[in-house]
PDB file of C-alpha atoms in Angstrom:
ATOM      1  CA  MET I1102     132.889 -18.211  16.848  1.00  0.00           C
ATOM      2  CA  GLU I1103     135.798 -17.501  14.596  1.00  0.00           C
ATOM      3  CA  PRO I1104     135.192 -16.935  10.890  1.00  0.00           C
ATOM      4  CA  ARG I1105     136.071 -19.757   8.665  1.00  0.00           C
ATOM      5  CA  LYS I1106     137.753 -19.563   5.158  1.00  0.00           C
ATOM      6  CA  LEU I1107     135.691 -21.161   2.424  1.00  0.00           C
ATOM      7  CA  ASP I1108     137.111 -23.191  -0.435  1.00  0.00           C
ATOM      8  CA  LEU I1109     135.914 -20.484  -2.724  1.00  0.00           C
ATOM      9  CA  ARG I1110     137.787 -17.326  -3.843  1.00  0.00           C
ATOM     10  CA  ILE I1111     137.003 -14.041  -5.535  1.00  0.00           C
ATOM     11  CA  TRP I1112     139.023 -12.427  -8.310  1.00  0.00           C
ATOM     12  CA  ILE I1113     139.587  -8.717  -7.576  1.00  0.00           C
ATOM     13  CA  ARG I1114     142.276  -6.179  -8.406  1.00  0.00           C
ATOM     14  CA  GLY I1115     144.263  -8.834 -10.333  1.00  0.00           C
ATOM     15  CA  ARG I1116     144.430 -11.334  -7.427  1.00  0.00           C
ATOM     16  CA  SER I1117     142.523 -14.093  -5.887  1.00  0.00           C
ATOM     17  CA  GLU I1118     140.985 -13.314  -2.421  1.00  0.00           C
ATOM     18  CA  PRO I1119     139.420 -15.876  -0.024  1.00  0.00           C
ATOM     19  CA  ILE I1120     135.759 -15.772   0.887  1.00  0.00           C
ATOM     20  CA  TRP I1121     135.131 -15.903   4.637  1.00  0.00           C
ATOM     21  CA  CYS I1122     132.069 -16.954   6.519  1.00  0.00           C
ATOM     22  CA  TYR I1123     131.017 -15.201   9.753  1.00  0.00           C
ATOM     23  CA  GLU I1124     128.166 -16.251  12.107  1.00  0.00           C
ATOM     24  CA  SER I1125     127.413 -12.496  12.642  1.00  0.00           C
ATOM     25  CA  PRO I1126     128.976  -9.217  11.609  1.00  0.00           C
ATOM     26  CA  PRO I1127     132.159  -8.296  13.445  1.00  0.00           C
ATOM     27  CA  ASP I1128     132.159  -5.275  15.834  1.00  0.00           C
ATOM     28  CA  GLY I1129     132.436  -2.009  14.064  1.00  0.00           C
ATOM     29  CA  MET I1130     130.621  -3.092  10.850  1.00  0.00           C
ATOM     30  CA  VAL I1131     127.653  -0.784   9.859  1.00  0.00           C
ATOM     31  CA  LEU I1132     124.832  -1.382   7.423  1.00  0.00           C
ATOM     32  CA  ALA I1133     125.715  -0.150   3.968  1.00  0.00           C
ATOM     33  CA  ARG I1134     123.616   2.377   1.951  1.00  0.00           C
ATOM     34  CA  SER I1135     123.547   2.306  -1.771  1.00  0.00           C
ATOM     35  CA  SER I1136     125.952   5.203  -1.943  1.00  0.00           C
ATOM     36  CA  ASP I1137     128.550   3.153  -0.030  1.00  0.00           C
ATOM     37  CA  LEU I1138     128.911   0.662  -2.803  1.00  0.00           C
ATOM     38  CA  TYR I1139     131.707   1.574  -4.878  1.00  0.00           C
ATOM     39  CA  ARG I1140     133.964  -0.633  -7.071  1.00  0.00           C
ATOM     40  CA  GLY I1141     136.538  -2.423  -4.899  1.00  0.00           C
ATOM     41  CA  ARG I1142     134.835  -1.931  -1.627  1.00  0.00           C
ATOM     42  CA  ALA I1143     134.834  -4.920   0.764  1.00  0.00           C
ATOM     43  CA  VAL I1144     131.295  -5.921   1.925  1.00  0.00           C
ATOM     44  CA  LEU I1145     129.731  -8.554   4.194  1.00  0.00           C
ATOM     45  CA  TYR I1146     126.354  -9.770   3.205  1.00  0.00           C
ATOM     46  CA  LYS I1147     123.820 -12.100   4.717  1.00  0.00           C
ATOM     47  CA  VAL I1148     123.627 -15.511   2.896  1.00  0.00           C
ATOM     48  CA  ARG I1149     120.012 -16.336   1.734  1.00  0.00           C
ATOM     49  CA  ILE I1150     120.345 -19.936   0.676  1.00  0.00           C
ATOM     50  CA  GLY I1151     122.424 -23.101   1.073  1.00  0.00           C
ATOM     51  CA  PRO I1152     124.083 -24.624   4.104  1.00  0.00           C
ATOM     52  CA  ASP I1153     125.339 -21.268   5.335  1.00  0.00           C
ATOM     53  CA  ALA I1154     121.996 -19.450   5.130  1.00  0.00           C
ATOM     54  CA  GLY I1155     121.733 -16.838   7.834  1.00  0.00           C
ATOM     55  CA  SER I1156     125.506 -16.504   8.082  1.00  0.00           C
ATOM     56  CA  TYR I1157     127.598 -13.813   6.315  1.00  0.00           C
ATOM     57  CA  TYR I1158     129.997 -13.911   3.455  1.00  0.00           C
ATOM     58  CA  THR I1159     132.742 -11.557   2.530  1.00  0.00           C
ATOM     59  CA  ASP I1160     132.791 -10.094  -0.973  1.00  0.00           C
ATOM     60  CA  PHE I1161     133.811  -6.979  -2.888  1.00  0.00           C
ATOM     61  CA  VAL I1162     131.756  -4.614  -4.996  1.00  0.00           C
ATOM     62  CA  ARG I1163     132.569  -5.679  -8.485  1.00  0.00           C
ATOM     63  CA  GLU I1164     130.938  -5.144 -11.888  1.00  0.00           C
ATOM     64  CA  THR I1165     129.305  -8.561 -11.366  1.00  0.00           C
ATOM     65  CA  THR I1166     127.970  -7.998  -7.888  1.00  0.00           C
ATOM     66  CA  HIS I1167     127.099  -4.335  -7.753  1.00  0.00           C
ATOM     67  CA  ARG I1168     123.481  -4.837  -8.920  1.00  0.00           C
ATOM     68  CA  GLN I1169     122.832  -7.701  -6.609  1.00  0.00           C
ATOM     69  CA  LEU I1170     124.264  -5.908  -3.636  1.00  0.00           C
ATOM     70  CA  LEU I1171     121.983  -2.788  -4.391  1.00  0.00           C
ATOM     71  CA  GLN I1172     118.999  -5.054  -4.671  1.00  0.00           C
ATOM     72  CA  MET I1173     119.802  -6.567  -1.292  1.00  0.00           C
ATOM     73  CA  ILE I1174     119.984  -3.024   0.311  1.00  0.00           C
ATOM     74  CA  TYR I1175     116.728  -2.006  -1.378  1.00  0.00           C
ATOM     75  CA  GLU I1176     115.048  -5.207  -0.104  1.00  0.00           C
ATOM     76  CA  GLY I1177     116.288  -4.464   3.437  1.00  0.00           C
ATOM     77  CA  TRP I1178     118.555  -7.511   3.382  1.00  0.00           C
ATOM     78  CA  PRO I1179     121.713  -6.886   5.394  1.00  0.00           C
ATOM     79  CA  VAL I1180     124.920  -5.700   3.593  1.00  0.00           C
ATOM     80  CA  TYR I1181     127.642  -4.372   5.877  1.00  0.00           C
ATOM     81  CA  ILE I1182     130.799  -2.412   5.387  1.00  0.00           C
ATOM     82  CA  GLN I1183     133.524  -0.962   7.625  1.00  0.00           C
ATOM     83  CA  PRO I1184     133.094   2.724   7.935  1.00  0.00           C
ATOM     84  CA  GLY I1185     135.815   5.028   6.754  1.00  0.00           C
ATOM     85  CA  ARG I1186     137.375   2.555   4.239  1.00  0.00           C
TER      86      ARG I1186
END
């Protein structure tokens, strides 16, 4: 299934970026480690609640998301990155 663009956006690097919903991580994505989470890095995380629970949303590591993404990793909840980016 193709990803779908949500009616939500993220403010990053002075611009508005769409949030995408994926049924599963695309090929080539790898599980993130805490050291992979630097400001501006694109991530894909598994949604915990709501109508898209179990799917994956795109986001970026920002001042407002860094702690939550770290907590997900520490709890073993999937957060993915593209290696080498």
